[in-house]
Short mmCIF file of C-alpha atoms and ligand atoms in Angstrom, two decimals:
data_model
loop_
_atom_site.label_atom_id
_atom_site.label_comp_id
_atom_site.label_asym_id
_atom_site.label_seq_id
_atom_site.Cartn_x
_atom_site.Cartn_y
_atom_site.Cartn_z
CA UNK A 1181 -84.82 -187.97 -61.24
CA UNK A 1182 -84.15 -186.30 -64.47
CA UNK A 1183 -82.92 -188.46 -67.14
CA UNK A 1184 -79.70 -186.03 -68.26
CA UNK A 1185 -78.24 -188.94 -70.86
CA UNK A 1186 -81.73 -188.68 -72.91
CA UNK A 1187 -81.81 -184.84 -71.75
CA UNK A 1188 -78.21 -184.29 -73.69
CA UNK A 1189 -79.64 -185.17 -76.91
CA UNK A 1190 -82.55 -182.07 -76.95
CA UNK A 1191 -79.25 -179.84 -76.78
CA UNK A 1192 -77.57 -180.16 -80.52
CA UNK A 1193 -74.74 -178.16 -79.68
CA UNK A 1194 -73.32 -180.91 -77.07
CA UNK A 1195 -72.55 -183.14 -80.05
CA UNK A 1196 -70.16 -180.79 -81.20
CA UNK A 1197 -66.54 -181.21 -80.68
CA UNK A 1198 -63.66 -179.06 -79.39
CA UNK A 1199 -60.32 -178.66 -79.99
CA UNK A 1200 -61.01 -182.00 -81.44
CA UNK A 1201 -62.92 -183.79 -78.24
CA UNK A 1202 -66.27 -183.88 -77.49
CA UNK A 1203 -67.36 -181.32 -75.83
CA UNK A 1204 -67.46 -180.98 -72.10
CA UNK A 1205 -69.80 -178.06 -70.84
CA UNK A 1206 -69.40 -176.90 -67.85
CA UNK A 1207 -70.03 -173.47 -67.83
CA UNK A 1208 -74.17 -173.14 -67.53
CA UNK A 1209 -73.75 -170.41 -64.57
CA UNK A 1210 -72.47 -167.93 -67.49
CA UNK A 1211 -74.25 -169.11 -70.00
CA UNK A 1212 -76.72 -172.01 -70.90
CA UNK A 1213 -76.61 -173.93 -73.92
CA UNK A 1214 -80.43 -174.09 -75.22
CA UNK A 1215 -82.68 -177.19 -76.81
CA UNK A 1216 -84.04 -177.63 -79.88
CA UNK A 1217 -87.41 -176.69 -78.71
CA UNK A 1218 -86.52 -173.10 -77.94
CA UNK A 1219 -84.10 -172.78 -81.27
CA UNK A 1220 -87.18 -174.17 -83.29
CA UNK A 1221 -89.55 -171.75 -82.06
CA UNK A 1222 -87.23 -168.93 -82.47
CA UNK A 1223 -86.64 -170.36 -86.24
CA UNK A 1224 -90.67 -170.70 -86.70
CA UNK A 1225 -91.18 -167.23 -85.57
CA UNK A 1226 -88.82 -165.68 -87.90
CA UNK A 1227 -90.01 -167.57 -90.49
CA UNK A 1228 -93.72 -168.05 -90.37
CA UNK A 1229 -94.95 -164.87 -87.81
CA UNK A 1230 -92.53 -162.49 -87.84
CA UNK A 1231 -93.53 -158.41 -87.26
CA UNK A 1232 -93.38 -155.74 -84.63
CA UNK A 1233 -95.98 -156.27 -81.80
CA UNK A 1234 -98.16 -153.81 -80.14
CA UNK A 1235 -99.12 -151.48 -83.11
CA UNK A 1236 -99.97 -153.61 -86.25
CA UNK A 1237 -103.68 -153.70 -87.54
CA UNK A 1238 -103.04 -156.75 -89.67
CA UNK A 1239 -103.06 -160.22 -88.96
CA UNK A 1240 -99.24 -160.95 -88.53
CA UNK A 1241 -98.36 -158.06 -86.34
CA UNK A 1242 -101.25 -159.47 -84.44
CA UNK A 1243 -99.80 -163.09 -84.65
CA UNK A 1244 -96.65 -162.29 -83.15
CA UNK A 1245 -98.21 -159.63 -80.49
CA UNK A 1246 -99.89 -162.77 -79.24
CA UNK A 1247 -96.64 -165.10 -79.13
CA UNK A 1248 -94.97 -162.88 -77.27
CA UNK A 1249 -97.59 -161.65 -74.76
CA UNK A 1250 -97.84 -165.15 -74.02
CA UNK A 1251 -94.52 -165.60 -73.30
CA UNK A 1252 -95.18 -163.25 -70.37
CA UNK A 1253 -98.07 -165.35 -69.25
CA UNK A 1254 -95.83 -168.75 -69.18
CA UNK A 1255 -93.64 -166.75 -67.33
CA UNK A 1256 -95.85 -165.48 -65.00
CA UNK A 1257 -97.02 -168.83 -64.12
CA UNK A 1258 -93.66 -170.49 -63.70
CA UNK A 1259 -92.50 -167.71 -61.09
CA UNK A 1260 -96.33 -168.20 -59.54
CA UNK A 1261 -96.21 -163.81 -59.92
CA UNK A 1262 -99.97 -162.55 -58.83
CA UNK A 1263 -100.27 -160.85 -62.35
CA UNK A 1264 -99.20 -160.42 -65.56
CA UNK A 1265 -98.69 -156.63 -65.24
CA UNK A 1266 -95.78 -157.18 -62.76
CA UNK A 1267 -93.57 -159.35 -65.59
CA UNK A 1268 -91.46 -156.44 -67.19
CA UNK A 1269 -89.15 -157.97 -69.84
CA UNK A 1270 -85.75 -156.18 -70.17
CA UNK A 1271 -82.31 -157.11 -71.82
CA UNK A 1272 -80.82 -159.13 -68.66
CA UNK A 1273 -80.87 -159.37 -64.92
CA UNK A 1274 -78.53 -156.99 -64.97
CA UNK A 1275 -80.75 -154.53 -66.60
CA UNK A 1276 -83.56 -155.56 -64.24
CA UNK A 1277 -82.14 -154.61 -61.29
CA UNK A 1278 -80.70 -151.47 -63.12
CA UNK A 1279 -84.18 -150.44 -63.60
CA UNK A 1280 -84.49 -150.58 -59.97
CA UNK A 1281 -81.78 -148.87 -59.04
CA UNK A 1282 -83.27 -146.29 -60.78
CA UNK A 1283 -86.59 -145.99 -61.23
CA UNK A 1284 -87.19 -146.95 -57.50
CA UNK A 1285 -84.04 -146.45 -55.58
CA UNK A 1286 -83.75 -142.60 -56.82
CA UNK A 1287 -87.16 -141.98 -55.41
CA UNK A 1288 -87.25 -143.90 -52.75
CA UNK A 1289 -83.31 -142.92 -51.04
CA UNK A 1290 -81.77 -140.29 -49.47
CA UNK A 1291 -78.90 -139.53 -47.13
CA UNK A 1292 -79.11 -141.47 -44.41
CA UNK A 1293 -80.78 -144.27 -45.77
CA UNK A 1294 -78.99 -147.40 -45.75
CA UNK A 1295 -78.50 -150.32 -48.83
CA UNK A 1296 -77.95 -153.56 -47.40
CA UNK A 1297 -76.13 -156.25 -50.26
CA UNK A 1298 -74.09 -159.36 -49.13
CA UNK A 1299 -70.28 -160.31 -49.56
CA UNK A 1300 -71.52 -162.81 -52.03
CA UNK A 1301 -73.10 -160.75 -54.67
CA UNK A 1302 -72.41 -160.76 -58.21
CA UNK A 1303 -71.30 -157.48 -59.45
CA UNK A 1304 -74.78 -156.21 -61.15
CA UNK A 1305 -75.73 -156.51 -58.12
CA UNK A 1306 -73.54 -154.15 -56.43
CA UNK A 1307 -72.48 -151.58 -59.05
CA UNK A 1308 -75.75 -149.83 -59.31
CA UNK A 1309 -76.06 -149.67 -55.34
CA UNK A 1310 -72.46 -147.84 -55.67
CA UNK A 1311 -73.78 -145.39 -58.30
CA UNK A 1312 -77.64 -145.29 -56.58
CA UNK A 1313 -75.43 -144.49 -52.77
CA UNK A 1314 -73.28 -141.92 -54.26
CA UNK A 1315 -76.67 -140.32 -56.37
CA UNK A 1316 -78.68 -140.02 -53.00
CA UNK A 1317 -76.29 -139.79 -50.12
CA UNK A 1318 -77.47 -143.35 -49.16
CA UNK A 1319 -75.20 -145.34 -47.65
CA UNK A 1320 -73.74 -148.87 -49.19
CA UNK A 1321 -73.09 -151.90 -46.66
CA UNK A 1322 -72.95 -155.20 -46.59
CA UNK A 1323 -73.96 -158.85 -44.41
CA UNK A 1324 -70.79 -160.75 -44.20
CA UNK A 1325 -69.91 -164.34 -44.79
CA UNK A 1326 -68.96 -167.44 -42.71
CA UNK A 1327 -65.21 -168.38 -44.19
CA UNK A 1328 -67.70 -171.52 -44.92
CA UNK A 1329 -69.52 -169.20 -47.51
CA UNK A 1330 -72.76 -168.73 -46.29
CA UNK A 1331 -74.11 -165.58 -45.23
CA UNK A 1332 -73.85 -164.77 -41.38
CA UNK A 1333 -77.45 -164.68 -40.43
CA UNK A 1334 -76.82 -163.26 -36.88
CA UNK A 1335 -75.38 -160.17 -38.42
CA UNK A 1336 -78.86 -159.30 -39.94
CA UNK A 1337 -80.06 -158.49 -35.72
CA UNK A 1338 -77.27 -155.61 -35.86
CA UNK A 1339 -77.23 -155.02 -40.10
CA UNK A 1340 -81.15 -154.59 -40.09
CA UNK A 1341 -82.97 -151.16 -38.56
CA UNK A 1342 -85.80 -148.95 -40.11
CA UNK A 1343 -82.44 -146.80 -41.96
CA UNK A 1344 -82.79 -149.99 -44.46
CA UNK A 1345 -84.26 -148.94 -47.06
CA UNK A 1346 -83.41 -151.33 -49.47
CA UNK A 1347 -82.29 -155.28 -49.03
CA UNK A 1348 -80.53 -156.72 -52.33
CA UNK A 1349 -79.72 -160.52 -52.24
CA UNK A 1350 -78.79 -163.32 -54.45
CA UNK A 1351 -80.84 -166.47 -54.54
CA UNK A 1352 -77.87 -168.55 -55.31
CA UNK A 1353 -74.31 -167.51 -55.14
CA UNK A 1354 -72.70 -167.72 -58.73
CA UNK A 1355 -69.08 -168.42 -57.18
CA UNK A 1356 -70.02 -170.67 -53.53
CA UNK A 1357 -73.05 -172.33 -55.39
CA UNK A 1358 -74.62 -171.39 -51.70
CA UNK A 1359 -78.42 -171.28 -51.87
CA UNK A 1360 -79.51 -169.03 -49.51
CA UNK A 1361 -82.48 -168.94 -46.98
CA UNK A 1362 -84.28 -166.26 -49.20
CA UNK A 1363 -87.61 -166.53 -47.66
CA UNK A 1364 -86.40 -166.05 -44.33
CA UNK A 1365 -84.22 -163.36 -44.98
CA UNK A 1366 -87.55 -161.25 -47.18
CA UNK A 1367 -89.10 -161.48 -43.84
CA UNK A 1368 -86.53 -159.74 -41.79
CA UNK A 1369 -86.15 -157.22 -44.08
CA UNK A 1370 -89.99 -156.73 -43.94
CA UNK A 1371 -90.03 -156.67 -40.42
CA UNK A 1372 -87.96 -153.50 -40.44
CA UNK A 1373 -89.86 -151.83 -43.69
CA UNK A 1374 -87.05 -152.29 -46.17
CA UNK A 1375 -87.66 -153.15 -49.94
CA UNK A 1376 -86.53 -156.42 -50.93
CA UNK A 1377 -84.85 -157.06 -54.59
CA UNK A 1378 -83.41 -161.19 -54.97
CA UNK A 1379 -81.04 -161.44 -57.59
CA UNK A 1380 -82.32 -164.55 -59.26
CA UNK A 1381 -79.94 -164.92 -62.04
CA UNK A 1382 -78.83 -168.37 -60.87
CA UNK A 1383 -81.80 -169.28 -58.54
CA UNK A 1384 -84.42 -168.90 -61.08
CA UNK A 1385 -82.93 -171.42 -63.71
CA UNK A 1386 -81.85 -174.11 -61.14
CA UNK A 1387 -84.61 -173.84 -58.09
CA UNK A 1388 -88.44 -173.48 -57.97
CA UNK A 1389 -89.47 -169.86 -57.05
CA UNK A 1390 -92.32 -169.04 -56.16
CA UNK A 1391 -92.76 -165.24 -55.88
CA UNK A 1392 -95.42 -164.67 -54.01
CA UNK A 1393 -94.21 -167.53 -51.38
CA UNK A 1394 -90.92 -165.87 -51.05
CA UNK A 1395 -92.64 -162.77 -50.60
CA UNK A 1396 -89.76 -160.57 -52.59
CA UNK A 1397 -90.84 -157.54 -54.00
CA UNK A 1398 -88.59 -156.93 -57.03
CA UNK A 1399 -86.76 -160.43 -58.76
CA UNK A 1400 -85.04 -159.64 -61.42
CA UNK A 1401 -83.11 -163.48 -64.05
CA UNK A 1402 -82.02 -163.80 -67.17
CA UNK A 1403 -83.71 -165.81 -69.89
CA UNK A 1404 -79.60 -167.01 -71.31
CA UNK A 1405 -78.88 -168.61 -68.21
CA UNK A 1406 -82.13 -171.11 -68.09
CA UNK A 1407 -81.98 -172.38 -71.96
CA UNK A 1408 -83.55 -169.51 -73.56
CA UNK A 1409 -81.63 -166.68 -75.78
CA UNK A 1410 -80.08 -163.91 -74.93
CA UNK A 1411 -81.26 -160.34 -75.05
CA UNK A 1412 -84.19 -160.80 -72.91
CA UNK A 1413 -84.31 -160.90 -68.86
CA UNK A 1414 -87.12 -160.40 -66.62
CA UNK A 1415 -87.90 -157.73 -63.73
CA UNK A 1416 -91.01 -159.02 -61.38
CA UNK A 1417 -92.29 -156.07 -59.56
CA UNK A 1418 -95.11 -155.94 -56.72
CA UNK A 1419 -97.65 -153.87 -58.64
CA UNK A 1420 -98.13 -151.38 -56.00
CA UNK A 1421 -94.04 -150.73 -56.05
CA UNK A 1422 -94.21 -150.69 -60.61
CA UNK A 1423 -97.25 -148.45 -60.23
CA UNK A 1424 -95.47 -146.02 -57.80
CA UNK A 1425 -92.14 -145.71 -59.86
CA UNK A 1426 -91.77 -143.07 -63.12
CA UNK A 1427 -89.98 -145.20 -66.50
CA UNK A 1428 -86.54 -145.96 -67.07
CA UNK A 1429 -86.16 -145.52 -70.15
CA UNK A 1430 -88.25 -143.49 -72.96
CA UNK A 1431 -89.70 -143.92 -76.55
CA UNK A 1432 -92.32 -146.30 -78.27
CA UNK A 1433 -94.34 -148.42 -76.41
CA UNK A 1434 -94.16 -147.32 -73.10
CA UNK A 1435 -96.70 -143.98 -73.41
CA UNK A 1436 -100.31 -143.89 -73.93
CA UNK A 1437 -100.04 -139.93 -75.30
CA UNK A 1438 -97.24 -137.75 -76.36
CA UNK A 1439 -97.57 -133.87 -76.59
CA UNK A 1440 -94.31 -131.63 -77.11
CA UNK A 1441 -93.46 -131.03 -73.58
CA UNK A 1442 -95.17 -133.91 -71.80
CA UNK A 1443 -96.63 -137.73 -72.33
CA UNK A 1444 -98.07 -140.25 -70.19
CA UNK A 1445 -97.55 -142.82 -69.61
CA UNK A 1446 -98.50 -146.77 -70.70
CA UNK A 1447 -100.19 -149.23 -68.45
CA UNK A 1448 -97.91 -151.82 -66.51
CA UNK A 1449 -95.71 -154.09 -67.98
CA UNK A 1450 -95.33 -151.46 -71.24
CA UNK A 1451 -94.55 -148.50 -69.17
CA UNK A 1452 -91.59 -150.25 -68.43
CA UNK A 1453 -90.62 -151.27 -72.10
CA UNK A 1454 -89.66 -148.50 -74.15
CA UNK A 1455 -88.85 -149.38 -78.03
CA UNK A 1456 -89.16 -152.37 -80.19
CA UNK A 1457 -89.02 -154.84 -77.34
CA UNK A 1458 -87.13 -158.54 -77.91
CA UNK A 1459 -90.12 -159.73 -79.91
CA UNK A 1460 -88.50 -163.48 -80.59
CA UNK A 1461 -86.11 -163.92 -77.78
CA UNK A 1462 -89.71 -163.52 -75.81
CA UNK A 1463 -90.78 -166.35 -77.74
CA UNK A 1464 -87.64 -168.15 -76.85
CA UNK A 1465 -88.17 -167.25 -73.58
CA UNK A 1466 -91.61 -168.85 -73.26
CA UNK A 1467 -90.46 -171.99 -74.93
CA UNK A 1468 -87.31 -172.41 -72.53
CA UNK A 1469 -89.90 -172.00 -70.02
CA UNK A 1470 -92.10 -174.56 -71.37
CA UNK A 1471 -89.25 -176.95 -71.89
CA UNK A 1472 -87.94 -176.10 -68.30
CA UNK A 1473 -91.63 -177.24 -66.86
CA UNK A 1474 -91.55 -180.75 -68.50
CA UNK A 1475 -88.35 -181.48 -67.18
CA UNK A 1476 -89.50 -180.05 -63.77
CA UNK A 1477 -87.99 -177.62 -61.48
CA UNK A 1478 -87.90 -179.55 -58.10
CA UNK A 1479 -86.23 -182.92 -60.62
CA UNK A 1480 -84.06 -180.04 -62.20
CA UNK A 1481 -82.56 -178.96 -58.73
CA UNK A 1482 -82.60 -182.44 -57.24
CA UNK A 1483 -80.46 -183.62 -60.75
CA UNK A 1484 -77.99 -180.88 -59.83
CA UNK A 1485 -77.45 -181.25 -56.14
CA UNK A 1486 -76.90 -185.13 -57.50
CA UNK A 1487 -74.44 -183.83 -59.76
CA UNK A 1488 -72.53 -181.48 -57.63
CA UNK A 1489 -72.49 -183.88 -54.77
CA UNK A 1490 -70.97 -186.43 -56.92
CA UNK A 1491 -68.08 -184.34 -58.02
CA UNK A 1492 -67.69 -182.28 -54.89
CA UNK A 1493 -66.30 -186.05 -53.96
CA UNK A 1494 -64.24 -186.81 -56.95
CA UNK A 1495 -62.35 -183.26 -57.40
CA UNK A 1496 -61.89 -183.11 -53.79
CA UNK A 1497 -60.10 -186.37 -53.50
CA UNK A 1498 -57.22 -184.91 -55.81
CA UNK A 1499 -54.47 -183.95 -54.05
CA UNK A 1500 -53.68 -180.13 -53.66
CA UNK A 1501 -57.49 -178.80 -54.48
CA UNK A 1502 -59.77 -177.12 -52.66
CA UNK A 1503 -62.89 -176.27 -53.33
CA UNK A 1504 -64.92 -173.08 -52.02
CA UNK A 1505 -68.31 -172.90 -50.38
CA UNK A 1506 -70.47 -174.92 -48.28
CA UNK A 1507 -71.22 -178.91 -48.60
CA UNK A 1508 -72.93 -180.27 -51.51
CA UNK A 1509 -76.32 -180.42 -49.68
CA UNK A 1510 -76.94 -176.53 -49.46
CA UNK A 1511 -75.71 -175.42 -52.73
CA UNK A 1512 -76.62 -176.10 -56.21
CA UNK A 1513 -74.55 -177.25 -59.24
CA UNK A 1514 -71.77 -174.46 -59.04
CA UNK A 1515 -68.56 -175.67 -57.87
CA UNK A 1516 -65.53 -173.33 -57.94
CA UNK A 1517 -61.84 -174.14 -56.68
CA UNK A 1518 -58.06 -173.79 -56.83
CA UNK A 1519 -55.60 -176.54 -57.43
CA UNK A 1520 -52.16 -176.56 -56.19
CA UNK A 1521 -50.60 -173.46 -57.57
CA UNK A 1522 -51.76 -173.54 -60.73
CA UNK A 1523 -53.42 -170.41 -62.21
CA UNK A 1524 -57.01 -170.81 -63.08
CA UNK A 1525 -56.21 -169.30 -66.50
CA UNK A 1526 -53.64 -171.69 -67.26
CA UNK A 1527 -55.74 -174.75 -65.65
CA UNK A 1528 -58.58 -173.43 -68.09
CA UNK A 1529 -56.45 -173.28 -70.90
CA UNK A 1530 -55.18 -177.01 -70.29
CA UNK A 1531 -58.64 -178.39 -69.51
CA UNK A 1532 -59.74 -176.32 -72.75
CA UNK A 1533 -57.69 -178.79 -74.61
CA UNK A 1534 -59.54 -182.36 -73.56
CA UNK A 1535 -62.48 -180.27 -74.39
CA UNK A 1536 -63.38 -179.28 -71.44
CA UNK A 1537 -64.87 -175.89 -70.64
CA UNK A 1538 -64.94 -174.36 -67.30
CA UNK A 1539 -64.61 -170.41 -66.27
CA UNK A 1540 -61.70 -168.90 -64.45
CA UNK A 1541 -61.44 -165.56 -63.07
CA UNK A 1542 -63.08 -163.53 -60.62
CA UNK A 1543 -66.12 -164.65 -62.23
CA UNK A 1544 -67.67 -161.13 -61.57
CA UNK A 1545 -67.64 -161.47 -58.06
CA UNK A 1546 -64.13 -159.64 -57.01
CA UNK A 1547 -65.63 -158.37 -53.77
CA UNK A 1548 -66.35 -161.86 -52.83
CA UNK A 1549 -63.12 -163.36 -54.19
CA UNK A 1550 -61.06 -160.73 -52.20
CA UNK A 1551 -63.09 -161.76 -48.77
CA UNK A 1552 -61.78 -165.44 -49.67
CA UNK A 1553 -58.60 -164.36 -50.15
CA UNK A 1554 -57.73 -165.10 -53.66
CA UNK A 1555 -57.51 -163.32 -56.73
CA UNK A 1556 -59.50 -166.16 -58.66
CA UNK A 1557 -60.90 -169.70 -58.98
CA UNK A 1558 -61.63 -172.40 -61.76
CA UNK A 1559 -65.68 -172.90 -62.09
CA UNK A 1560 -67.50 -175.92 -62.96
CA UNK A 1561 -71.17 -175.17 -63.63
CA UNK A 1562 -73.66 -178.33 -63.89
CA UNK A 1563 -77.16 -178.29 -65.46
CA UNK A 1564 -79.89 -180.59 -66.61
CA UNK A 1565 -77.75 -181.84 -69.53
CA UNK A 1566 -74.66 -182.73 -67.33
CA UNK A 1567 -74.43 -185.85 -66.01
CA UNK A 1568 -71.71 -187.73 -63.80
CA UNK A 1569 -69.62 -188.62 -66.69
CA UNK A 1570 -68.88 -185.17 -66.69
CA UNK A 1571 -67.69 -184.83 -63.54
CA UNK A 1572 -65.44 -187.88 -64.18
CA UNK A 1573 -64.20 -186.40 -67.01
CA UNK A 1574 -63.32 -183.20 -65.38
CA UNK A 1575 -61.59 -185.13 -62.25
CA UNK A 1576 -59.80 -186.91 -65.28
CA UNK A 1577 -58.85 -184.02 -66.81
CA UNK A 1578 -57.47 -182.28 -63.38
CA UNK A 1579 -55.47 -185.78 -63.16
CA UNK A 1580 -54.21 -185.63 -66.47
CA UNK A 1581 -52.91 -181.52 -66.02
CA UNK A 1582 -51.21 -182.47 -62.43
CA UNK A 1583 -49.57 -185.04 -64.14
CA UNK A 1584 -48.09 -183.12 -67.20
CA UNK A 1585 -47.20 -180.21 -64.82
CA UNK A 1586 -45.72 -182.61 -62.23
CA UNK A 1587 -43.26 -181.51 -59.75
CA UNK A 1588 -43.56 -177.91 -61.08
CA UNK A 1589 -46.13 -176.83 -59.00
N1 7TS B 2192 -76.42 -162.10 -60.85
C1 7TS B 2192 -75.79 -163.29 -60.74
C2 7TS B 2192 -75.86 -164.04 -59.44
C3 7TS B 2192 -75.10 -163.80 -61.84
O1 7TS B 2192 -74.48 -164.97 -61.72
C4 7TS B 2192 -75.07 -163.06 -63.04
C5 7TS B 2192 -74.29 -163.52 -64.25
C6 7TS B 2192 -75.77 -161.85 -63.10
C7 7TS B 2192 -76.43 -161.40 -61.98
C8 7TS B 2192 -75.84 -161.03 -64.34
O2 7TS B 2192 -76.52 -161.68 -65.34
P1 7TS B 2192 -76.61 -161.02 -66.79
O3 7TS B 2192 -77.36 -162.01 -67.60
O4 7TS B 2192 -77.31 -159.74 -66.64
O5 7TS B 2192 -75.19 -160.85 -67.24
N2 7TS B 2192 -73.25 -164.42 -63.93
C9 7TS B 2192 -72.24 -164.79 -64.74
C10 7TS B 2192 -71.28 -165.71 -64.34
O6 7TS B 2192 -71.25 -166.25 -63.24
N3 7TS B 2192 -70.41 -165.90 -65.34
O7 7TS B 2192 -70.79 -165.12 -66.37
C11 7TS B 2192 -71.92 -164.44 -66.00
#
């Protein structure tokens, strides 16, 4: 078990205060707050190796070429991905699976083929299927959920024929917390042919994945969400599919020649990373990695299903909330809900004020809110730094806002 008391100290911001309280995070599924570790590194790159990579003949361009390339390597390794060359960095997960939308998708579809997503996706994971159906003549649709929140297996048997061209799933619901049977659902997609892209942007900093076990051919995370900075996400590619597909985007770095009215193009991953790429959030990237690795992905997930366990049973013993999504043991540390008839804003707003911050919205999931029936929810997020003092204080603070808004709602 991780030790998140000791943990909290490796994170300076969560000795800052708020609105004059310590501060209570709870908001790791937008954002994570990152350790010392990967704020040093970024600091000691700036400072002591600092130049553009790929096309410097002296020593420090060379320097920080190798810091970064070996970022990819860490991350290679920590997803278990067959090779380097299928690690593409990019700006975000939502870029990743942008650049599949279109360097694959516009290829690959046409009218009649089908796009399969889930009621449960976030929505960078269903805006550029909208755009890719409408480009191609494809057509858009979706497995359902269980009023439980978990996806309705049994609909795959009449979702899932050789007209899928394309299955797009999340690894871990950013609203339910649901984790979902990934492997399981790669290999029914396989069965009929389709391509399979996991959304990873919650999975990847709270689960082990293991890329070649889940047998996925695209994953596309997000280096802000698991302690590292933002500006940098990752897009895993089989080779065979990155080979296949023309760029995304053009300009430095991703061409091996240029004439006036035609180039070629760069060798896998740079074919894929046009410009000045995110030289020292890479570096931050491979630190969060490293930091994420001594800590321990299978402790890291088995800290958070403690977590969320712990306060699924404290918030839901207050009168007048409910929370959404399965039980504690098949989800990870994502716990959103409505109490009474208080508007998440305002419960925000008033939980803002012991120093507490949660999300409250739609949360970028309004698809899956609307299917729940309700135009938003409050979000508690838990990571490696929370611990159950947190949760206390967040069942506290729920106490303390019922109380002050009384009879009025
Ligand atoms: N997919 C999922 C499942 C997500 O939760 C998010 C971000 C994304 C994709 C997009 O990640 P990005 O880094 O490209 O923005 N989720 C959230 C959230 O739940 N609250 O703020 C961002």
């Amino acid at each position: 078990m991780l030790d998140a008391e000791r943990i909290r100290a490796d994170f300076p911001i969560l000795s800052c205060r708020t609105n004059d309280k310590p501060l209570i995070f709870l908001d790791s599924a937008a954002s994570s707050q990152k350790p010392a570790a990967v704020l040093e590194a970024m600091d000691a790159a700036y400072r002591t190796c600092y130049a553009n990579v790929h096309r410097g003949v002296y020593a420090l361009s060379e320097e920080a070429t190798r810091y970064y390339e070996e970022a990819r390597d860490k991350v290679t390794a920590f997803i278990n991905a067959a090779a380097r060359e299928e690690v593409i960095f990019t700006r975000n997960a939502t870029e990743s699976i942008n650049l599949v939308a279109y360097a694959w998708g516009r290829k690959a579809l046409g009218p009649g083929d089908r796009i399969l997503a889930t009621e449960m996706e976030h929505h960078s994971n269903i805006v550029p299927w909208q755009l890719l159906a409408q480009e191609t003549g494809a057509e858009l649709r979706y497995l359902p959920i269980t009023d439980a929140g978990e996806l309705q297996l049994d609909a795959l048997d009449d979702l899932l024929d050789e007209r899928v061209k394309l299955m797009a799933f999340t690894l871990m619901s950013n609203v339910l917390g649901t984790i979902t049977p990934a492997a399981e659902i790669v290999r029914r997609a396989h069965a009929v042919g389709a391509t399979v892209l996991v959304d990873g942007a919650q999975g990847v900093p709270h689960l082990p994945v293991d890329v070649q076990a889940l047998g996925c051919d695209f994953l596309a995370f997000s280096a802000h969400k698991m302690c590292g900075p933002t500006g940098i996400g990752v897009l895993y590619g089989r080779r065979a599919l990155l080979e296949a597909m023309p760029p995304f985007l053009g300009g430095g770095d991703m061409i091996r020649r240029v004439e006036l009215h035609r180039a070629t193009w760069n060798d896998l991953p740079w074919k894929f990373e046009a410009g000045t790429p995110p030289i020292v959030e890479g570096i931050g990237l491979g630190a969060a990695v490293d930091y994420l690795n001594r800590l321990g992905m299978d402790a890291i997930a088995a800290h958070e299903r403690d977590t969320a366990r712990y306060a699924m049973e404290r918030l839901s013993a207050l009168p007048g909330l409910h929370i959404v999504g399965p039980p504690a043991d098949r989800r990870g540390g994502v716990i959103a809900f409505t109490f009474r008839a208080i508007h998440p804003h305002d419960l925000a707003h008033l939980l803002d004020t012991e120093g507490i911050a949660v999300r409250a919205g739609h949360h970028c999931a309004q698809p899956l809110h609307a299917r729940l029936g309700l135009n938003a929810t409050t979000r508690a997020s838990f990571y490696v730094y929370n611990t159950r003092a947190d949760a206390d204080r967040l069942a506290e603070g729920l106490e303390h806002v019922a109380h002050m808004l009384g009879k009025a709602v």
